């Protein structure tokens, strides 16, 4: 990869992360604030489900904040022809962090269904942060090797 192309890639990646985080933060705030109203859409005939769905939406809004970090990191590796790294990052998030966190919150901390939601959100958040950090390190190492 030419140095100029790498600089463009890094600039595009950083800009996309900032833009994606802006959109996801705004979306998460909207979901968090309007969770009861959104829940009503999905539980029109069963109003007793509204509190549970609202809680679910509020907890998962945390997960949504970090989505751009994982999606853009995964897409960057796919674009670089490093599909195995992309797959590995997805597996570490979905099969390692999320499952471990769900188990800890649901069973070890005895939080039940809410523990699964918290585990999914926080496990995803940690997995996406790991993907982002790994991508930044990977791009920095490529840049060093070209100098």
Coordinates of N, CA, C and O in Angstrom, one line a residue:
X1 N 0.8 -1.2 0.0 CA 0.0 0.0 0.0 C 0.9 1.2 0.0 O 1.8 1.3 0.8
X2 N 0.5 2.2 -0.8 CA 1.3 3.4 -0.9 C 1.0 4.3 0.3 O -0.1 4.2 0.8
X3 N 2.0 5.1 0.7 CA 1.9 5.9 1.8 C 0.7 6.9 1.7 O -0.1 7.1 2.6
X4 N 0.5 7.5 0.5 CA -0.6 8.4 0.2 C -1.9 7.7 0.4 O -2.8 8.3 1.0
X5 N -2.1 6.5 -0.1 CA -3.3 5.8 0.1 C -3.6 5.5 1.6 O -4.7 5.5 2.0
X6 N -2.5 5.1 2.3 CA -2.7 4.9 3.7 C -3.1 6.1 4.5 O -4.0 6.0 5.3
X7 N -2.5 7.3 4.1 CA -3.0 8.5 4.8 C -4.4 8.8 4.5 O -5.2 9.2 5.4
X8 N -4.9 8.5 3.3 CA -6.3 8.7 3.0 C -7.2 7.7 3.8 O -8.2 8.1 4.3
X9 N -6.7 6.5 3.9 CA -7.4 5.5 4.7 C -7.6 5.9 6.1 O -8.7 5.9 6.7
X10 N -6.5 6.4 6.7 CA -6.5 6.8 8.1 C -7.4 8.0 8.3 O -8.2 8.0 9.3
X11 N -7.3 8.9 7.4 CA -8.2 10.1 7.5 C -9.6 9.8 7.4 O -10.5 10.2 8.2
X12 N -9.9 8.9 6.4 CA -11.3 8.5 6.2 C -11.8 7.7 7.4 O -13.0 7.9 7.8
X13 N -11.0 6.8 7.9 CA -11.4 6.0 9.1 C -11.7 6.9 10.3 O -12.8 6.8 10.9
X14 N -10.8 7.8 10.6 CA -11.0 8.7 11.7 C -12.2 9.6 11.6 O -13.0 9.8 12.5
X15 N -12.4 10.1 10.4 CA -13.6 11.0 10.1 C -14.9 10.1 10.2 O -15.9 10.6 10.9
X16 N -14.9 8.9 9.7 CA -16.1 8.1 9.7 C -16.4 7.7 11.2 O -17.6 7.6 11.5
X17 N -15.4 7.4 12.0 CA -15.6 7.1 13.4 C -16.3 8.3 14.1 O -17.3 8.1 14.8
X18 N -15.7 9.5 13.9 CA -16.3 10.6 14.6 C -17.8 10.9 14.1 O -18.6 11.2 14.9
X19 N -18.0 10.8 12.8 CA -19.3 11.0 12.3 C -20.3 9.9 12.7 O -21.4 10.2 13.2
X20 N -19.8 8.7 12.7 CA -20.7 7.6 13.2 C -21.0 7.7 14.7 O -22.1 7.4 15.1
X21 N -20.0 8.1 15.5 CA -20.3 8.2 16.9 C -21.3 9.4 17.1 O -22.1 9.2 18.0
X22 N -21.2 10.4 16.4 CA -22.1 11.5 16.5 C -23.5 11.0 16.3 O -24.5 11.3 17.1
X23 N -23.7 10.3 15.2 CA -25.1 9.8 14.8 C -25.5 8.8 15.9 O -26.7 8.9 16.3
X24 N -24.7 7.9 16.3 CA -25.1 6.9 17.3 C -25.4 7.5 18.6 O -26.3 7.0 19.3
X25 N -24.6 8.5 19.0 CA -24.9 9.1 20.3 C -26.3 9.8 20.3 O -27.1 9.6 21.2
X26 N -26.5 10.5 19.2 CA -27.8 11.2 19.1 C -29.0 10.2 19.1 O -30.0 10.3 19.7
X27 N -28.8 9.1 18.3 CA -29.8 8.1 18.2 C -30.0 7.4 19.5 O -31.2 7.2 19.9
X28 N -29.0 7.1 20.2 CA -29.1 6.5 21.5 C -29.8 7.4 22.5 O -30.6 6.9 23.3
X29 N -29.5 8.7 22.5 CA -30.2 9.6 23.4 C -31.7 9.6 23.1 O -32.6 9.6 24.0
X30 N -32.1 9.6 21.8 CA -33.5 9.6 21.4 C -34.1 8.4 21.9 O -35.2 8.4 22.4
X31 N -33.5 7.2 21.6 CA -34.1 5.9 22.1 C -34.2 5.9 23.6 O -35.3 5.5 24.1
X32 N -33.2 6.4 24.3 CA -33.3 6.4 25.8 C -34.4 7.2 26.3 O -35.2 6.8 27.1
X33 N -34.5 8.4 25.7 CA -35.6 9.4 26.2 C -37.0 8.9 25.8 O -37.9 9.0 26.6
X34 N -37.1 8.4 24.6 CA -38.5 8.1 24.1 C -38.7 6.6 24.2 O -39.6 6.1 23.4
X35 N -38.0 5.9 25.0 CA -38.2 4.4 25.1 C -39.6 4.0 25.4 O -40.2 3.1 24.7
X36 N -40.4 4.6 26.3 CA -41.8 4.2 26.5 C -42.6 4.4 25.3 O -43.5 3.5 25.0
X37 N -42.4 5.5 24.6 CA -43.2 5.7 23.4 C -42.9 4.7 22.3 O -43.8 4.2 21.6
X38 N -41.6 4.4 22.1 CA -41.2 3.4 21.2 C -41.8 2.0 21.6 O -42.2 1.3 20.7
X39 N -41.7 1.7 22.9 CA -42.2 0.5 23.3 C -43.7 0.3 23.1 O -44.2 -0.8 22.8
X40 N -44.4 1.4 23.1 CA -45.9 1.3 22.8 C -46.1 0.9 21.4 O -47.1 0.2 21.1
X41 N -45.3 1.2 20.5 CA -45.4 0.8 19.1 C -45.4 -0.8 19.0 O -46.1 -1.4 18.2
X42 N -44.5 -1.4 19.8 CA -44.3 -2.8 19.7 C -45.2 -3.6 20.7 O -45.2 -4.8 20.7
X43 N -46.0 -2.9 21.5 CA -46.8 -3.6 22.5 C -48.2 -2.9 22.5 O -48.8 -2.8 23.6
X44 N -48.7 -2.6 21.3 CA -50.0 -1.9 21.2 C -51.1 -2.6 22.0 O -51.9 -2.0 22.7
X45 N -51.2 -4.0 21.8 CA -52.3 -4.7 22.5 C -51.9 -5.2 23.8 O -52.8 -5.6 24.6
X46 N -50.7 -5.2 24.2 CA -50.2 -5.8 25.5 C -49.5 -4.6 26.2 O -48.3 -4.6 26.3
X47 N -50.2 -3.8 26.9 CA -49.7 -2.6 27.5 C -48.8 -3.0 28.7 O -48.0 -2.2 29.1
X48 N -49.0 -4.2 29.3 CA -48.2 -4.6 30.4 C -46.7 -4.9 30.0 O -45.8 -5.0 30.9
X49 N -46.4 -4.9 28.7 CA -45.1 -5.2 28.2 C -44.3 -3.9 28.1 O -43.1 -3.9 28.0
X50 N -44.9 -2.8 28.1 CA -44.3 -1.5 27.9 C -43.1 -1.2 28.8 O -42.0 -0.8 28.4
X51 N -43.2 -1.4 30.2 CA -42.1 -1.2 31.0 C -40.9 -2.1 30.7 O -39.7 -1.6 30.7
X52 N -41.1 -3.4 30.4 CA -40.0 -4.3 30.1 C -39.3 -3.9 28.8 O -38.1 -3.9 28.7
X53 N -40.1 -3.5 27.8 CA -39.5 -3.1 26.5 C -38.8 -1.8 26.6 O -37.7 -1.6 26.1
X54 N -39.3 -0.9 27.4 CA -38.6 0.4 27.7 C -37.3 0.1 28.3 O -36.3 0.8 27.9
X55 N -37.3 -0.7 29.3 CA -36.0 -1.0 30.0 C -35.0 -1.6 29.0 O -33.8 -1.3 29.0
X56 N -35.5 -2.6 28.2 CA -34.6 -3.2 27.2 C -34.1 -2.2 26.2 O -32.9 -2.2 25.9
X57 N -34.9 -1.3 25.7 CA -34.4 -0.2 24.8 C -33.4 0.7 25.5 O -32.4 1.1 24.8
X58 N -33.6 1.0 26.7 CA -32.7 1.9 27.4 C -31.3 1.3 27.6 O -30.3 1.9 27.4
X59 N -31.4 0.0 28.0 CA -30.1 -0.7 28.2 C -29.4 -0.9 26.9 O -28.1 -0.7 26.8
X60 N -30.1 -1.3 25.8 CA -29.4 -1.5 24.5 C -29.0 -0.2 23.8 O -28.2 -0.3 22.9
X61 N -29.5 0.9 24.3 CA -29.0 2.2 23.7 C -27.5 2.4 24.0 O -26.8 3.0 23.2
X62 N -27.0 1.8 25.1 CA -25.6 1.8 25.4 C -24.8 1.1 24.3 O -23.8 1.5 23.9
X63 N -25.3 -0.1 23.9 CA -24.7 -0.9 22.9 C -24.6 -0.1 21.6 O -23.6 -0.2 20.9
X64 N -25.7 0.6 21.3 CA -25.7 1.3 20.0 C -24.7 2.4 19.9 O -24.2 2.8 18.8
X65 N -24.2 3.0 21.0 CA -23.2 4.0 21.0 C -22.0 3.6 20.3 O -21.4 4.3 19.5
X66 N -21.5 2.4 20.6 CA -20.2 1.9 20.1 C -20.3 1.2 18.8 O -19.3 0.8 18.2
X67 N -21.5 1.0 18.2 CA -21.7 0.3 17.0 C -20.7 0.8 15.9 O -20.1 0.0 15.2
X68 N -20.6 2.1 15.7 CA -19.7 2.5 14.6 C -18.3 2.1 14.7 O -17.6 1.8 13.8
X69 N -17.8 2.0 16.0 CA -16.4 1.5 16.2 C -16.2 0.1 15.6 O -15.2 -0.1 15.0
X70 N -17.1 -0.8 15.9 CA -17.0 -2.1 15.5 C -17.2 -2.3 14.0 O -16.5 -3.0 13.3
X71 N -18.3 -1.6 13.5 CA -18.6 -1.8 12.1 C -17.5 -1.2 11.2 O -17.1 -1.8 10.2
X72 N -17.1 0.0 11.5 CA -16.0 0.6 10.7 C -14.7 -0.1 10.8 O -13.9 -0.2 9.8
X73 N -14.4 -0.7 12.0 CA -13.1 -1.4 12.1 C -13.2 -2.7 11.3 O -12.3 -3.0 10.5
X74 N -14.3 -3.4 11.4 CA -14.5 -4.6 10.6 C -14.5 -4.3 9.1 O -13.8 -5.1 8.4
X75 N -15.1 -3.3 8.7 CA -15.1 -2.9 7.3 C -13.8 -2.5 6.8 O -13.4 -2.8 5.6
X76 N -13.0 -1.9 7.6 CA -11.6 -1.5 7.2 C -10.8 -2.7 6.9 O -10.1 -2.7 5.9
X77 N -10.9 -3.7 7.8 CA -10.1 -4.9 7.6 C -10.6 -5.6 6.3 O -9.8 -6.2 5.6
X78 N -11.9 -5.7 6.1 CA -12.4 -6.3 4.9 C -11.9 -5.6 3.7 O -11.5 -6.2 2.7
X79 N -11.9 -4.2 3.7 CA -11.4 -3.5 2.6 C -9.9 -3.6 2.3 O -9.4 -3.5 1.2
X80 N -9.1 -3.9 3.4 CA -7.7 -4.2 3.3 C -7.4 -5.6 2.8 O -6.2 -6.0 2.7
X81 N -8.5 -6.4 2.6 CA -8.3 -7.8 2.3 C -7.9 -8.7 3.4 O -7.3 -9.8 3.3
X82 N -8.2 -8.2 4.6 CA -7.9 -9.0 5.9 C -9.2 -9.5 6.5 O -9.5 -9.1 7.6
X83 N -9.9 -10.3 5.8 CA -11.2 -10.8 6.2 C -11.1 -11.6 7.5 O -12.0 -11.6 8.3
X84 N -10.0 -12.3 7.6 CA -9.8 -13.2 8.8 C -9.7 -12.3 10.1 O -10.3 -12.7 11.1
X85 N -9.1 -11.2 10.0 CA -9.0 -10.3 11.2 C -10.4 -9.7 11.5 O -10.8 -9.7 12.6
X86 N -11.1 -9.4 10.4 CA -12.5 -8.9 10.6 C -13.3 -9.9 11.3 O -14.1 -9.6 12.3
X87 N -13.2 -11.1 10.8 CA -14.0 -12.2 11.4 C -13.6 -12.5 12.9 O -14.4 -12.7 13.8
X88 N -12.3 -12.4 13.1 CA -11.8 -12.6 14.5 C -12.3 -11.6 15.5 O -12.7 -11.9 16.6
X89 N -12.3 -10.3 15.0 CA -12.8 -9.2 15.9 C -14.3 -9.4 16.1 O -14.8 -9.2 17.3
X90 N -15.1 -9.9 15.1 CA -16.5 -10.1 15.3 C -16.7 -11.3 16.3 O -17.6 -11.2 17.2
X91 N -15.9 -12.3 16.2 CA -16.1 -13.5 17.0 C -15.7 -13.1 18.5 O -16.4 -13.5 19.4
X92 N -14.6 -12.3 18.7 CA -14.2 -12.0 20.0 C -15.3 -11.1 20.7 O -15.6 -11.3 21.9
X93 N -16.0 -10.3 19.9 CA -17.1 -9.5 20.5 C -18.3 -10.4 20.8 O -18.8 -10.4 21.9
X94 N -18.8 -11.1 19.8 CA -20.1 -11.9 19.9 C -19.9 -13.1 20.8 O -20.8 -13.4 21.6
X95 N -18.9 -13.9 20.6 CA -18.8 -15.2 21.3 C -17.9 -15.1 22.5 O -18.0 -16.1 23.3
X96 N -17.1 -14.1 22.7 CA -16.3 -14.0 23.9 C -16.9 -13.0 24.9 O -17.5 -13.4 25.9
X97 N -16.8 -11.7 24.5 CA -17.2 -10.7 25.5 C -18.7 -10.7 25.8 O -19.1 -10.7 26.9
X98 N -19.6 -10.8 24.8 CA -21.0 -10.8 25.0 C -21.5 -12.0 25.8 O -22.2 -11.8 26.8
X99 N -21.0 -13.1 25.5 CA -21.4 -14.3 26.2 C -20.9 -14.3 27.6 O -21.7 -14.6 28.6
X100 N -19.7 -14.0 27.8 CA -19.1 -13.9 29.2 C -19.9 -12.9 30.0 O -20.2 -13.2 31.1
X101 N -20.1 -11.7 29.4 CA -20.8 -10.7 30.2 C -22.2 -11.1 30.5 O -22.7 -10.8 31.6
X102 N -22.9 -11.7 29.5 CA -24.3 -12.1 29.8 C -24.3 -13.2 30.9 O -25.2 -13.1 31.7
X103 N -23.4 -14.1 30.9 CA -23.3 -15.1 31.9 C -23.1 -14.5 33.3 O -23.8 -14.8 34.2
X104 N -22.1 -13.6 33.3 CA -21.8 -13.0 34.6 C -23.0 -12.2 35.2 O -23.4 -12.3 36.3
X105 N -23.6 -11.3 34.3 CA -24.7 -10.5 34.8 C -26.0 -11.3 35.1 O -26.6 -11.1 36.1
X106 N -26.3 -12.3 34.2 CA -27.5 -13.1 34.4 C -27.4 -14.1 35.5 O -28.4 -14.2 36.3
X107 N -26.3 -14.8 35.6 CA -26.2 -15.9 36.6 C -25.4 -15.6 37.8 O -25.8 -15.8 38.9
X108 N -24.2 -15.1 37.6 CA -23.3 -14.8 38.7 C -23.9 -13.7 39.6 O -23.9 -13.8 40.8
X109 N -24.3 -12.6 38.9 CA -24.9 -11.5 39.7 C -26.4 -11.6 39.8 O -27.0 -10.8 40.4
X110 N -26.9 -12.7 39.3 CA -28.3 -13.1 39.5 C -29.3 -12.0 39.1 O -30.3 -11.7 39.8
X111 N -29.0 -11.4 37.9 CA -29.9 -10.3 37.4 C -31.0 -10.8 36.4 O -31.8 -10.0 36.0
X112 N -30.9 -12.1 36.1 CA -32.0 -12.6 35.2 C -31.9 -12.1 33.8 O -30.9 -11.8 33.2
X113 N -33.1 -11.8 33.3 CA -33.2 -11.3 31.9 C -32.6 -9.9 31.7 O -31.9 -9.7 30.7
X114 N -32.7 -9.1 32.7 CA -32.0 -7.8 32.6 C -30.5 -8.0 32.6 O -29.8 -7.2 31.9
X115 N -30.0 -9.0 33.2 CA -28.6 -9.3 33.2 C -28.1 -9.7 31.8 O -27.0 -9.3 31.4
X116 N -29.0 -10.4 31.1 CA -28.6 -10.7 29.7 C -28.6 -9.5 28.8 O -27.7 -9.3 28.0
X117 N -29.5 -8.5 29.0 CA -29.5 -7.3 28.3 C -28.3 -6.5 28.6 O -27.6 -5.9 27.7
X118 N -27.9 -6.4 29.9 CA -26.8 -5.6 30.3 C -25.5 -6.3 29.8 O -24.6 -5.6 29.4
X119 N -25.4 -7.6 29.9 CA -24.3 -8.3 29.3 C -24.1 -8.1 27.9 O -23.0 -7.9 27.4
X120 N -25.2 -8.2 27.1 CA -25.1 -7.9 25.7 C -24.6 -6.5 25.4 O -23.7 -6.3 24.6
X121 N -25.1 -5.6 26.1 CA -24.7 -4.2 25.9 C -23.3 -3.9 26.2 O -22.5 -3.4 25.5
X122 N -22.9 -4.3 27.4 CA -21.5 -4.0 27.9 C -20.5 -4.9 27.2 O -19.4 -4.5 26.9
X123 N -20.9 -6.2 26.9 CA -20.0 -7.0 26.2 C -19.7 -6.5 24.8 O -18.6 -6.5 24.3
X124 N -20.8 -6.0 24.1 CA -20.7 -5.4 22.8 C -19.8 -4.2 22.9 O -19.0 -3.9 22.0
X125 N -20.1 -3.4 23.9 CA -19.3 -2.1 24.0 C -17.8 -2.4 24.2 O -17.0 -1.8 23.5
X126 N -17.5 -3.4 25.0 CA -16.1 -3.7 25.2 C -15.5 -4.3 23.9 O -14.4 -4.0 23.5
X127 N -16.2 -5.2 23.3 CA -15.8 -5.8 22.1 C -15.5 -4.8 21.0 O -14.5 -4.9 20.2
X128 N -16.4 -3.8 20.8 CA -16.2 -2.8 19.8 C -15.0 -1.9 20.2 O -14.3 -1.5 19.3
X129 N -14.8 -1.6 21.5 CA -13.7 -0.8 21.9 C -12.4 -1.6 21.5 O -11.4 -0.9 21.1
X130 N -12.3 -2.9 21.8 CA -11.2 -3.7 21.5 C -10.9 -3.6 19.9 O -9.8 -3.5 19.5
X131 N -12.0 -3.7 19.2 CA -11.8 -3.7 17.7 C -11.3 -2.3 17.3 O -10.4 -2.3 16.4
X132 N -11.8 -1.3 17.8 CA -11.3 0.1 17.5 C -9.8 0.2 17.9 O -9.0 0.7 17.0
X133 N -9.5 -0.2 19.1 CA -8.1 0.0 19.5 C -7.1 -0.9 18.6 O -6.1 -0.4 18.2
X134 N -7.6 -2.1 18.3 CA -6.7 -2.9 17.5 C -6.6 -2.3 16.1 O -5.5 -2.4 15.5
X135 N -7.6 -1.8 15.5 CA -7.5 -1.1 14.2 C -6.6 0.0 14.2 O -5.8 0.2 13.3
X136 N -6.7 0.9 15.2 CA -5.8 2.0 15.4 C -4.3 1.6 15.4 O -3.4 2.1 14.8
X137 N -4.1 0.5 16.2 CA -2.7 0.0 16.3 C -2.2 -0.6 15.0 O -1.1 -0.3 14.6
X138 N -3.1 -1.3 14.4 CA -2.8 -2.0 13.1 C -2.4 -0.9 12.0 O -1.4 -1.0 11.3
X139 N -3.2 0.1 11.9 CA -3.0 1.2 10.9 C -1.7 2.0 11.3 O -0.9 2.3 10.4
X140 N -1.4 2.2 12.6 CA -0.2 2.8 13.0 C 1.1 2.0 12.6 O 2.1 2.5 12.2
X141 N 0.9 0.7 12.8 CA 2.1 -0.2 12.5 C 2.3 -0.2 10.9 O 3.5 -0.3 10.5
X142 N 1.3 -0.2 10.2 CA 1.5 -0.2 8.7 C 2.1 1.1 8.3 O 3.1 1.1 7.5
X143 N 1.7 2.2 8.9 CA 2.3 3.5 8.6 C 3.8 3.5 9.0 O 4.6 4.0 8.2
X144 N 4.1 2.9 10.1 CA 5.6 2.9 10.5 C 6.4 2.1 9.5 O 7.5 2.4 9.2
X145 N 5.8 1.0 9.0 CA 6.5 0.1 8.1 C 6.8 0.8 6.7 O 7.7 0.4 6.0
X146 N 6.0 1.8 6.4 CA 6.1 2.5 5.1 C 7.2 3.6 5.2 O 7.6 4.1 4.1
X147 N 7.5 4.0 6.4 CA 8.5 5.1 6.5 C 9.9 4.6 6.5 O 10.3 3.6 6.7

